[in-house]
Coordinates of C-alpha atoms in Angstrom, one line a residue:
X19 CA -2.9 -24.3 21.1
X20 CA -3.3 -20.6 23.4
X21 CA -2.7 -20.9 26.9
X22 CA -4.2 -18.9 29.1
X23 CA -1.0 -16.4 28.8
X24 CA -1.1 -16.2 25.4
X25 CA -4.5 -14.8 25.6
X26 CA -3.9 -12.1 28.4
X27 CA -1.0 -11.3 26.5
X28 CA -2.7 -10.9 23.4
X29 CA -5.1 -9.1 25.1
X30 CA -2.7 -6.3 26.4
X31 CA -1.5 -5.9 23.0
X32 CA -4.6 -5.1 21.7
X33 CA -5.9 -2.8 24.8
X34 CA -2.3 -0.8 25.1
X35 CA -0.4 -1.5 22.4
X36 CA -2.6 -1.0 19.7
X37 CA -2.3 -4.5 17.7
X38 CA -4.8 -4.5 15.5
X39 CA -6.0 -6.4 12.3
X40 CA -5.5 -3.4 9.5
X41 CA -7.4 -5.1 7.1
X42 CA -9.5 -7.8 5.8
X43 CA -9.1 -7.9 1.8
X44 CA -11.3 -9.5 -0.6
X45 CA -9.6 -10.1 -3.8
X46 CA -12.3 -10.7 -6.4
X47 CA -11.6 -11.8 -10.4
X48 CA -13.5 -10.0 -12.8
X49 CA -12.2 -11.5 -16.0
X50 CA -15.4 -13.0 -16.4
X51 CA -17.0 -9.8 -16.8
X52 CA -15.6 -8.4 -19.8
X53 CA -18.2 -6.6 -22.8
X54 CA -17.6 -4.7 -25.5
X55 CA -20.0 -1.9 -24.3
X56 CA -19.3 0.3 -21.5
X57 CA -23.1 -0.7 -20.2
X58 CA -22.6 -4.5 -20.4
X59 CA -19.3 -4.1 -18.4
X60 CA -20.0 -2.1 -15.5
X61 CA -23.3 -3.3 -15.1
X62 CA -21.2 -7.3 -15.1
X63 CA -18.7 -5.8 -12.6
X64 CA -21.0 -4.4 -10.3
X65 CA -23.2 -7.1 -9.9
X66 CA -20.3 -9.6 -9.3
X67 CA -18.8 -7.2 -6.6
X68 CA -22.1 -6.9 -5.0
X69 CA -22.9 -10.5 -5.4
X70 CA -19.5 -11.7 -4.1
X71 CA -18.9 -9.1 -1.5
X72 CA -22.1 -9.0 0.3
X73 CA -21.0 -10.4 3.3
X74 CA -17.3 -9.3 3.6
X75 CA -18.3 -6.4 6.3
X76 CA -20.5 -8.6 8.5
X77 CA -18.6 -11.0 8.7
X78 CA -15.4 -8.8 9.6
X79 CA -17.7 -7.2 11.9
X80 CA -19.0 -11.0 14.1
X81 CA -15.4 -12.0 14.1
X82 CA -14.0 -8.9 15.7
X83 CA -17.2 -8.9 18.5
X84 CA -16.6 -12.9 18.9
X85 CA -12.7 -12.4 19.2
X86 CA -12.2 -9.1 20.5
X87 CA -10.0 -8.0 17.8
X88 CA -9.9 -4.8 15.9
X89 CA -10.5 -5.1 12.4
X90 CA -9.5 -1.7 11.0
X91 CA -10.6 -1.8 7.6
X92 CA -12.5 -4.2 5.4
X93 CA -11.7 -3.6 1.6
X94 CA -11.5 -5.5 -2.2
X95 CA -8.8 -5.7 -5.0
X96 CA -9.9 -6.7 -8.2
X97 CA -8.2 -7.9 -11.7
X98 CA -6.8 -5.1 -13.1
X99 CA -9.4 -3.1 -14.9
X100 CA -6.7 -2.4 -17.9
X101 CA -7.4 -6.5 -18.7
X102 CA -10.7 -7.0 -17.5
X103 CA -11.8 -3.6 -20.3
X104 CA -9.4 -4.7 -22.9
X105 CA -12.7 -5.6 -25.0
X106 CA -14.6 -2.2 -24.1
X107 CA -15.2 -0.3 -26.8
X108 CA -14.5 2.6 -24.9
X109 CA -11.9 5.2 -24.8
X110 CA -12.3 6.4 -21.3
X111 CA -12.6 4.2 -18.1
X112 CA -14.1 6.1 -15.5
X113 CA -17.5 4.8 -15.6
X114 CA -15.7 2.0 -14.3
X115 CA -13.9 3.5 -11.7
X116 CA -17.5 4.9 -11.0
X117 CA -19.1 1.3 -11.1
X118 CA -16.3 0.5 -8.8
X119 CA -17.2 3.3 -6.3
X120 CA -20.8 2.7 -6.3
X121 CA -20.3 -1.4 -5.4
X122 CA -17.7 -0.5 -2.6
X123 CA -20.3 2.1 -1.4
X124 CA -22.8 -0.9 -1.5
X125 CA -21.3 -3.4 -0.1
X126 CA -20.0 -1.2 3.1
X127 CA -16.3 -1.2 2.2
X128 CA -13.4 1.6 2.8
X129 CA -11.5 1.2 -0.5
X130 CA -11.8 -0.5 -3.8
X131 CA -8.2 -1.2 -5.5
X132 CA -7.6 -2.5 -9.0
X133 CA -8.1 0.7 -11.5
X134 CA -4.5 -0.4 -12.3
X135 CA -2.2 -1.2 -15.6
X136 CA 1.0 -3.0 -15.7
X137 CA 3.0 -1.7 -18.0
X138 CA 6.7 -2.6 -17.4
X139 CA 7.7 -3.8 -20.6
X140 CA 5.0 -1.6 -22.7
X141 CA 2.0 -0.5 -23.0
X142 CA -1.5 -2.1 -25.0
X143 CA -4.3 -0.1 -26.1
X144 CA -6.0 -0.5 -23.1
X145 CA -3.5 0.5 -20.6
X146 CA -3.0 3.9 -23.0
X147 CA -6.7 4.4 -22.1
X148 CA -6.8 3.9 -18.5
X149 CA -3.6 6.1 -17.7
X150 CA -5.2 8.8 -19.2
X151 CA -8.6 7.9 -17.4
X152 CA -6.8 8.6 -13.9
X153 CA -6.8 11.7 -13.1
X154 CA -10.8 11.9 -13.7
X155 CA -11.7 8.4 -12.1
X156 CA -9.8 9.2 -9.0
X157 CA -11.4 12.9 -8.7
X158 CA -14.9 11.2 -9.4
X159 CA -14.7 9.0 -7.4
X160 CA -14.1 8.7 -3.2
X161 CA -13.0 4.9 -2.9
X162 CA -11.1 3.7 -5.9
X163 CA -8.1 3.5 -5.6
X164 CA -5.5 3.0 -8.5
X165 CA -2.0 1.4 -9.1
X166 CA 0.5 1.6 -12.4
X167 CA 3.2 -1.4 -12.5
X168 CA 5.6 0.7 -14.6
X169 CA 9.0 -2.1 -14.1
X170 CA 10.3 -5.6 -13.3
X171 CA 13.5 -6.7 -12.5
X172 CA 13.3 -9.2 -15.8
X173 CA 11.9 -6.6 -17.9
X174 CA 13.8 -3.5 -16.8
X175 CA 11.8 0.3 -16.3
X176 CA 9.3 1.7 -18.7
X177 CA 10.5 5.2 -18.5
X178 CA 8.0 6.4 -20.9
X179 CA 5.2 5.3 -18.5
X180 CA 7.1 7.1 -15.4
X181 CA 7.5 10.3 -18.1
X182 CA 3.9 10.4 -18.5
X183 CA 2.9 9.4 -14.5
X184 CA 4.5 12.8 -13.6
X185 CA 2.4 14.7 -15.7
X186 CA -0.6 12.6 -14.4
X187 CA 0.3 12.9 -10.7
X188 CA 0.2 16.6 -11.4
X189 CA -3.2 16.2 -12.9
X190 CA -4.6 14.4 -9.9
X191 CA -3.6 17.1 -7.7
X192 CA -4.7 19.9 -9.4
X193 CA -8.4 18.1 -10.1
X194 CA -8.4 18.0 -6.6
X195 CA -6.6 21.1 -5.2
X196 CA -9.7 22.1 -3.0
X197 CA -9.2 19.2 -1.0
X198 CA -5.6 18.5 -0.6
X199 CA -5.2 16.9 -3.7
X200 CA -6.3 13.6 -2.5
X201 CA -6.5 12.3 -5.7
X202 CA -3.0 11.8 -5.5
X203 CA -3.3 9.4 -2.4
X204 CA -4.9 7.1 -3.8
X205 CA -2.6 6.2 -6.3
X206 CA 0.7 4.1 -6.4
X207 CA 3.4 4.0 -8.8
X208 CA 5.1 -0.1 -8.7
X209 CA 8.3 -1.4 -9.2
X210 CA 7.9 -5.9 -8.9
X211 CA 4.1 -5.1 -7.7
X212 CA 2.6 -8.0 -6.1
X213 CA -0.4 -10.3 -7.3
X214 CA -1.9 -10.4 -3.5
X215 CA -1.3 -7.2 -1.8
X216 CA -4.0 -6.3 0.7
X217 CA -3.0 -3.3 1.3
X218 CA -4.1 0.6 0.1
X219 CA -3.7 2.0 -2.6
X220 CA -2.0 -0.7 -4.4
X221 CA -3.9 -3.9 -3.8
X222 CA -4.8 -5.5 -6.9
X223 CA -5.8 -9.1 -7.8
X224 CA -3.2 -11.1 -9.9
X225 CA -4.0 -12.8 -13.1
X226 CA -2.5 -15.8 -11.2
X227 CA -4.9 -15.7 -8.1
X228 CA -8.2 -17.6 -7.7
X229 CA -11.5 -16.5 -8.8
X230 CA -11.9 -15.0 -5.1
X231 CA -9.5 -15.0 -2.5
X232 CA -9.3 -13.8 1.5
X233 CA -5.7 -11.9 2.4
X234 CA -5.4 -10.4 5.7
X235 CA -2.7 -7.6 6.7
X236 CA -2.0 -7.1 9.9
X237 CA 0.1 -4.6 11.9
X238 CA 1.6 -3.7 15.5
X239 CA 4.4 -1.1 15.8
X240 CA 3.3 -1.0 18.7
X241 CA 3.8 -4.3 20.1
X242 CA 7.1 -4.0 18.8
X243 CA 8.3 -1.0 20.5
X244 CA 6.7 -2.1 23.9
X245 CA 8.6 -5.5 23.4
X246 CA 11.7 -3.4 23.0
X247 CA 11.0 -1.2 25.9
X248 CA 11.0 -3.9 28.0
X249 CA 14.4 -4.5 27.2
X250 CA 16.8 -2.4 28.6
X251 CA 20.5 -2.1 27.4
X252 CA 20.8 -5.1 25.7
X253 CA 23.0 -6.0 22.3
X254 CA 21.2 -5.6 18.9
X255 CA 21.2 -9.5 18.5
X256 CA 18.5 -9.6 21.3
X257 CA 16.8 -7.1 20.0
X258 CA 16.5 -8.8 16.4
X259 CA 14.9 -11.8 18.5
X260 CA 12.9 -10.0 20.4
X261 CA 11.4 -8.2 17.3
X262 CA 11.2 -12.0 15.4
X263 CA 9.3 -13.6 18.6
X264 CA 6.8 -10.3 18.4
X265 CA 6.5 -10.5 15.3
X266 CA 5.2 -14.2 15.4
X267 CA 2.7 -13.6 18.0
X268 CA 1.3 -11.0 16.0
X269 CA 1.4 -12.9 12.7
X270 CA -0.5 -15.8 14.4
X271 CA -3.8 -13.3 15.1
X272 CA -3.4 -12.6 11.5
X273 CA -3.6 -16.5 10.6
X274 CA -6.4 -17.0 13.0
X275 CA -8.8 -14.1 11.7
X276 CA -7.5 -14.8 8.1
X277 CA -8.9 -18.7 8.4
X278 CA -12.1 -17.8 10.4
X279 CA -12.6 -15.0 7.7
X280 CA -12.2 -17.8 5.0
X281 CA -14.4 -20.4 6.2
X282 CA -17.5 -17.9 7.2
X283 CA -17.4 -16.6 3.6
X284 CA -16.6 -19.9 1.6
X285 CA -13.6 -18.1 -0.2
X286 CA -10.3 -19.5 -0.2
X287 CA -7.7 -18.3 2.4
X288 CA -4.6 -16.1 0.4
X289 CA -2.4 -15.0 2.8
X290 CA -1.5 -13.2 6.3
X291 CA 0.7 -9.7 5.1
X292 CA 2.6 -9.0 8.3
X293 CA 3.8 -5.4 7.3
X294 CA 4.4 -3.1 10.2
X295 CA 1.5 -0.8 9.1
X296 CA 1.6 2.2 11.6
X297 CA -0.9 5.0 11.9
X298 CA -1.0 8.7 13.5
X299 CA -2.4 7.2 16.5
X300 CA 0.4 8.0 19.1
X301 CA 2.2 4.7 20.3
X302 CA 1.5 3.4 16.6
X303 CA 5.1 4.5 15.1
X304 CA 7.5 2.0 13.2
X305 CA 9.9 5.6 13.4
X306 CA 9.6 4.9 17.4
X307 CA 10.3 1.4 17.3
X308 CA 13.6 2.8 15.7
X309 CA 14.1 5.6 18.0
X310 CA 13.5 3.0 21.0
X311 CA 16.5 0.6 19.5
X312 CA 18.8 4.1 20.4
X313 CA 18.3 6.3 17.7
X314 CA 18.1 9.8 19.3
X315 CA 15.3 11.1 15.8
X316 CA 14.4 8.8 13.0
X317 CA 16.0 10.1 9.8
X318 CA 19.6 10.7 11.6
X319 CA 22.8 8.6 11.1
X320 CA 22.0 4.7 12.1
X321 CA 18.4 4.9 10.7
X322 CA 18.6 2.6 7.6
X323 CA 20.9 -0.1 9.8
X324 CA 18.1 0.0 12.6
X325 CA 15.4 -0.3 9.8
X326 CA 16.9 -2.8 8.1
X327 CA 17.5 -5.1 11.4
X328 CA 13.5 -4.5 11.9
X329 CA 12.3 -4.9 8.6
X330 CA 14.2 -8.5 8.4
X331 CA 13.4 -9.3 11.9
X332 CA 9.5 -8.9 11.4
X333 CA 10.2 -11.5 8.1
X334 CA 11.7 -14.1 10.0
X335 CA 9.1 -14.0 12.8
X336 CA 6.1 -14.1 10.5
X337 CA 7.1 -16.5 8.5
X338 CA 7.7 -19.0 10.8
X339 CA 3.6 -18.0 12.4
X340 CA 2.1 -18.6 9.1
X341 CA 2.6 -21.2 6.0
X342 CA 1.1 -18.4 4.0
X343 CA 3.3 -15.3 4.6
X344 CA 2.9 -12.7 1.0
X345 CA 1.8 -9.4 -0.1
X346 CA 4.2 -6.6 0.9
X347 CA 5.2 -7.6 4.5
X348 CA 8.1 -5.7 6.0
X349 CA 8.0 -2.3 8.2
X350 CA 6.3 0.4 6.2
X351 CA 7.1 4.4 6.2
X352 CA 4.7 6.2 4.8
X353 CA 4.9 9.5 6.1
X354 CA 1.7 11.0 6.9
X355 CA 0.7 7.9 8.8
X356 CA 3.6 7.9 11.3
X357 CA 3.0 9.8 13.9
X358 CA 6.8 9.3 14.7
X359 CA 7.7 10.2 11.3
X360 CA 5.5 13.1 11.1
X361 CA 7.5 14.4 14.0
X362 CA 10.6 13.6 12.3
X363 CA 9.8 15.4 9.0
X364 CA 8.8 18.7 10.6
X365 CA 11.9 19.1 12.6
X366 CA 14.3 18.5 9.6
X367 CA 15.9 15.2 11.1
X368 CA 13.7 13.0 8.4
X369 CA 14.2 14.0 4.7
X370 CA 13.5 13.1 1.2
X371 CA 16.8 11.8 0.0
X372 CA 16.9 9.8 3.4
X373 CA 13.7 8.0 3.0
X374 CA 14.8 6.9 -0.2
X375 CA 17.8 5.5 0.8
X376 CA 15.6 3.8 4.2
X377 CA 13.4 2.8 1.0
X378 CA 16.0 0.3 0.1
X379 CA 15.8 -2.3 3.4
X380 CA 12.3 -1.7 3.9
X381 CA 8.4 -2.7 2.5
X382 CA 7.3 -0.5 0.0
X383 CA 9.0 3.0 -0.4
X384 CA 8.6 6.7 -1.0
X385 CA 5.0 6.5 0.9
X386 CA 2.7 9.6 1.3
X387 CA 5.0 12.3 1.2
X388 CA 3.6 15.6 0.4
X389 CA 5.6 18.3 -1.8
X390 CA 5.1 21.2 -2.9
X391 CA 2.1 22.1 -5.1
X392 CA 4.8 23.5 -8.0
X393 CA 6.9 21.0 -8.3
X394 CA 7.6 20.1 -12.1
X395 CA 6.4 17.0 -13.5
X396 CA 9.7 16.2 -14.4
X397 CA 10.8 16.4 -10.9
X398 CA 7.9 14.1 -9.9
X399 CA 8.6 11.5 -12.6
X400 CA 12.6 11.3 -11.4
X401 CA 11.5 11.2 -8.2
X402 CA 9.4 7.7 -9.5
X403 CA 12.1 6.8 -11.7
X404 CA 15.1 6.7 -8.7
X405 CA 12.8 4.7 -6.3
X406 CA 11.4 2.5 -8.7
X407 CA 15.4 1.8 -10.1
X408 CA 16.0 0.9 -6.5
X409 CA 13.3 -1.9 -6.4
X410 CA 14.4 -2.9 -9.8
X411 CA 17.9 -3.6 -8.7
X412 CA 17.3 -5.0 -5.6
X413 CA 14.7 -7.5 -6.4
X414 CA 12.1 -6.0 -4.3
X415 CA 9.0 -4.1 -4.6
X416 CA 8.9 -0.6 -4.2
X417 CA 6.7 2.5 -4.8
X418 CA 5.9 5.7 -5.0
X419 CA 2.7 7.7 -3.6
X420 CA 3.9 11.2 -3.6
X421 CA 1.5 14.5 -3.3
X422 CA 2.4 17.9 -5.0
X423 CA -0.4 19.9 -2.6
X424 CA -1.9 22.2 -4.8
X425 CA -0.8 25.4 -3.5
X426 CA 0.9 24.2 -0.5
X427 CA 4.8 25.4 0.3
X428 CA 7.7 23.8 2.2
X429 CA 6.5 24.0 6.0
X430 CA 2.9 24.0 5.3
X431 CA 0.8 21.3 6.1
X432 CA -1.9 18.5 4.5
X433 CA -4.2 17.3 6.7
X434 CA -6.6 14.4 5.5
X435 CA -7.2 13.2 9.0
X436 CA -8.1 9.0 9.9
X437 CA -5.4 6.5 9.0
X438 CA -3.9 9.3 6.2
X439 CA -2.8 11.5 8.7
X440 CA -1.1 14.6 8.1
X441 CA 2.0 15.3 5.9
X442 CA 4.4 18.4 6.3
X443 CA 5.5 19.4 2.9
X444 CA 8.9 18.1 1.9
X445 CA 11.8 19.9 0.1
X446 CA 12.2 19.0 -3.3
X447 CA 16.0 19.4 -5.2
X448 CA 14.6 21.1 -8.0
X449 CA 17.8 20.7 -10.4
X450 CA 15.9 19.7 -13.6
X451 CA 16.1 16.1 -15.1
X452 CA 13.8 17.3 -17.9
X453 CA 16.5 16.4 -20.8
X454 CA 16.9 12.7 -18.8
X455 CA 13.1 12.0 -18.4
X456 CA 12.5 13.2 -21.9
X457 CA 15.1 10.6 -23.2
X458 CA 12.0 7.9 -23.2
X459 CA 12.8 4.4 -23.8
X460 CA 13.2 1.8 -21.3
X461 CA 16.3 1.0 -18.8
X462 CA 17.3 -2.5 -19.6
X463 CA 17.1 -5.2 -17.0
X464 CA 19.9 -5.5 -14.6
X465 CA 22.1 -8.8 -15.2
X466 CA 21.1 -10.2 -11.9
X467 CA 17.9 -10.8 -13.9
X468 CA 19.6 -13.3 -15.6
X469 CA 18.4 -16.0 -13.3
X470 CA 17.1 -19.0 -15.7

């Protein structure tokens, strides 16, 4: 039950420390939908989207007047459209992705996720035809939003799938090289992706999820790094509590607009994702949080120790707020949306081979880095292939959205404004992997899959 501190101090949080709800996620099955003509299919999907969804906004809308909390963005996942298509007779899926756009439009939503494939142990017919329907779906379309599962830590890596994503990457870019190839934003790359993600681009519904489903992600770097401000010199055990106690308080807002969400739109409740989600917005940084724990620039020595301690602080915390703690929920670093690790990027201190190795205590992974617009496909793909073996190894998810700017240098700049921010392009070790990546095949499982 909230006393009347908990609400003034929720209350600062959201007026100065920019706590916010990041977003309410419908997850909406579509298996129900599938036809063996293109017409029957996307006419079945839009209608159930529509029908399903036409409340979503409004309701997102009363709860953050009643409550006084932000509700950032208000968005679906759907079945992957590789199953629900399966039975198309079709050999190119972007009037879906299309049919997808125009009920997101419709209904009032920022982004549509689920133009997805999982393919970690191989690929069916279907899955063949959405890859290649990427590159076109994503240019055509301005809210879709697509995901590839190409390895589990049972199944090992699909390197033929990662092979052919770095040739498709490439394609996205240059389909959309008069606007910073934004195609390539909106697609995610998945090592152990998860069935009820809420989060953009890589939110999906599960095959094991009900027929519709609420999950709510929510996000406060900077609660976090005001908690820690408040501190002073202190040892790094108080400042894992401090972190764990913030991160509850935050994780309870979550719960509460996750259950009033639920009950005003009849749909079962999923789960809370307490990922530290930051944005540009100054004050909104998880690379501050760091920085504020002592680290004189995020990206220098002590950076993956400090994220680590965050990352499994904000775990404990959240769990504890909530019975139903999933999706991705950790500290996230995707570049462009830092405004800390923007900063970082630009003066050298934060670099590609250091993210990835930050990649390995944290949510997520190599997250909206921008490279340069000629970087091979092969280059891209081992990129993939080194981050997703990290996830695979680990037990963990992890994931790739990286941007070859069409045209763009080392030192120039993407800017896509909003929540994407803007990315400096990255240095890319160009020594080729082509003869590794051309190998094909799959990377066995580790042992530690041997669990059963």
């Amino acid at each position: 039950m909230l006393n009347t501190g908990d609400i003034l101090e929720t209350i600062q949080m959201i007026e100065r420390e920019h706590l916010d709800i990041r977003t309410i996620t419908m997850g909406i099955s579509l298996f129900d939908c599938a036809a063996d003509t293109m017409e029957g299919l996307t006419t079945r999907i839009y209608d159930k989207i529509t029908r399903t969804a036409e409340h979503l906004v409004r309701t997102g809308e009363d709860i953050e007047k009643e409550y006084g909390i932000p509700i950032i963005n208000k968005r679906i996942s759907v079945t992957p459209i590789a199953l629900v298509a399966a039975s198309c007779r079709a050999d190119d899926y972007t009037p879906v992705a299309r049919a997808l756009d125009r009920a997101a439009s419709e209904v009032g939503v920022n982004y549509i996720g689920g133009f997805t494939a999982l393919v970690h142990k191989g690929f069916t017919k279907a899955d063949r035809i959405l890859l290649d329907s990427i590159p076109s779906a994503l240019s055509q379309t301005e809210r879709v939003c697509s995901s590839v599962n190409v390895a589990t830590t049972k199944t090992g890596i699909n390197m033929d799938a990662i092979a052919q994503l770095g040739k498709i990457i490439k394609q996205c870019a240059y389909l959309t090289r008069d606007d910073n190839s934004v195609a390539c934003s909106k697609l995610v790359v998945f090592a152990n992706a998860v069935e009820d993600n809420p989060f953009m681009a890589g939110a999906f519904l599960g095959a094991g999820e009900p027929e519709s489903v609420i999950n709510v992600g929510v996000s406060g770097p900077g609660v976090v790094r005001a908690a820690l401000a408040g501190l002073g010199d202190c040892d790094l055990t108080t400042v894992a509590e401090t972190v764990k106690r913030t991160a509850f308080k935050i994780t309870r807002v979550g719960q509460l607009v996750a259950t009033e969400a639920s009950k005003r739109l009849g749909v079962p409740f999923g789960i809370v994702d307490l990922s530290l989600a930051p944005t540009p917005a100054v004050g909104d940084s998880v690379a501050h949080i760091l920085e504020e724990m002592g680290l004189e620039h995020c990206g220098g020595a002590g950076t993956t120790a400090a994220l680590a301690l965050l990352n499994d602080a904000v775990k404990k915390g959240g769990v504890m707020a909530s019975s139903h703690v999933g999706g991705l929920s950790g500290a996230f670093i995707p570049v462009s949306e830092d405004a800390g690790m923007i900063d970082a990027a630009r003066d050298g201190y934060l670099t590609l081979e250091k993210l990835e190795a930050m990649t390995a205590v944290c949510s997520v992974g190599l997250d909206m880095i921008a490279i340069p617009g000629d970087t091979s496909a092969d280059v891209i793909s081992a990129i993939i292939a080194d981050e997703i073996s990290i996830g695979v190894v680990n037990t963990k998810t992890t994931a790739v959205r990286i941007i070859p700017a069409f045209g763009k240098k080392v030192g120039d700049e993407v800017n896509y404004g909003g929540l994407f921010g803007s990315a400096p392009v990255m240095p890319v070790n160009t020594s080729s992997p082509a003869r590794f990546i051309a190998r094909g095949g799959r990377i066995p499982a580790p042992i530690q899959s041997l669990k059963n």
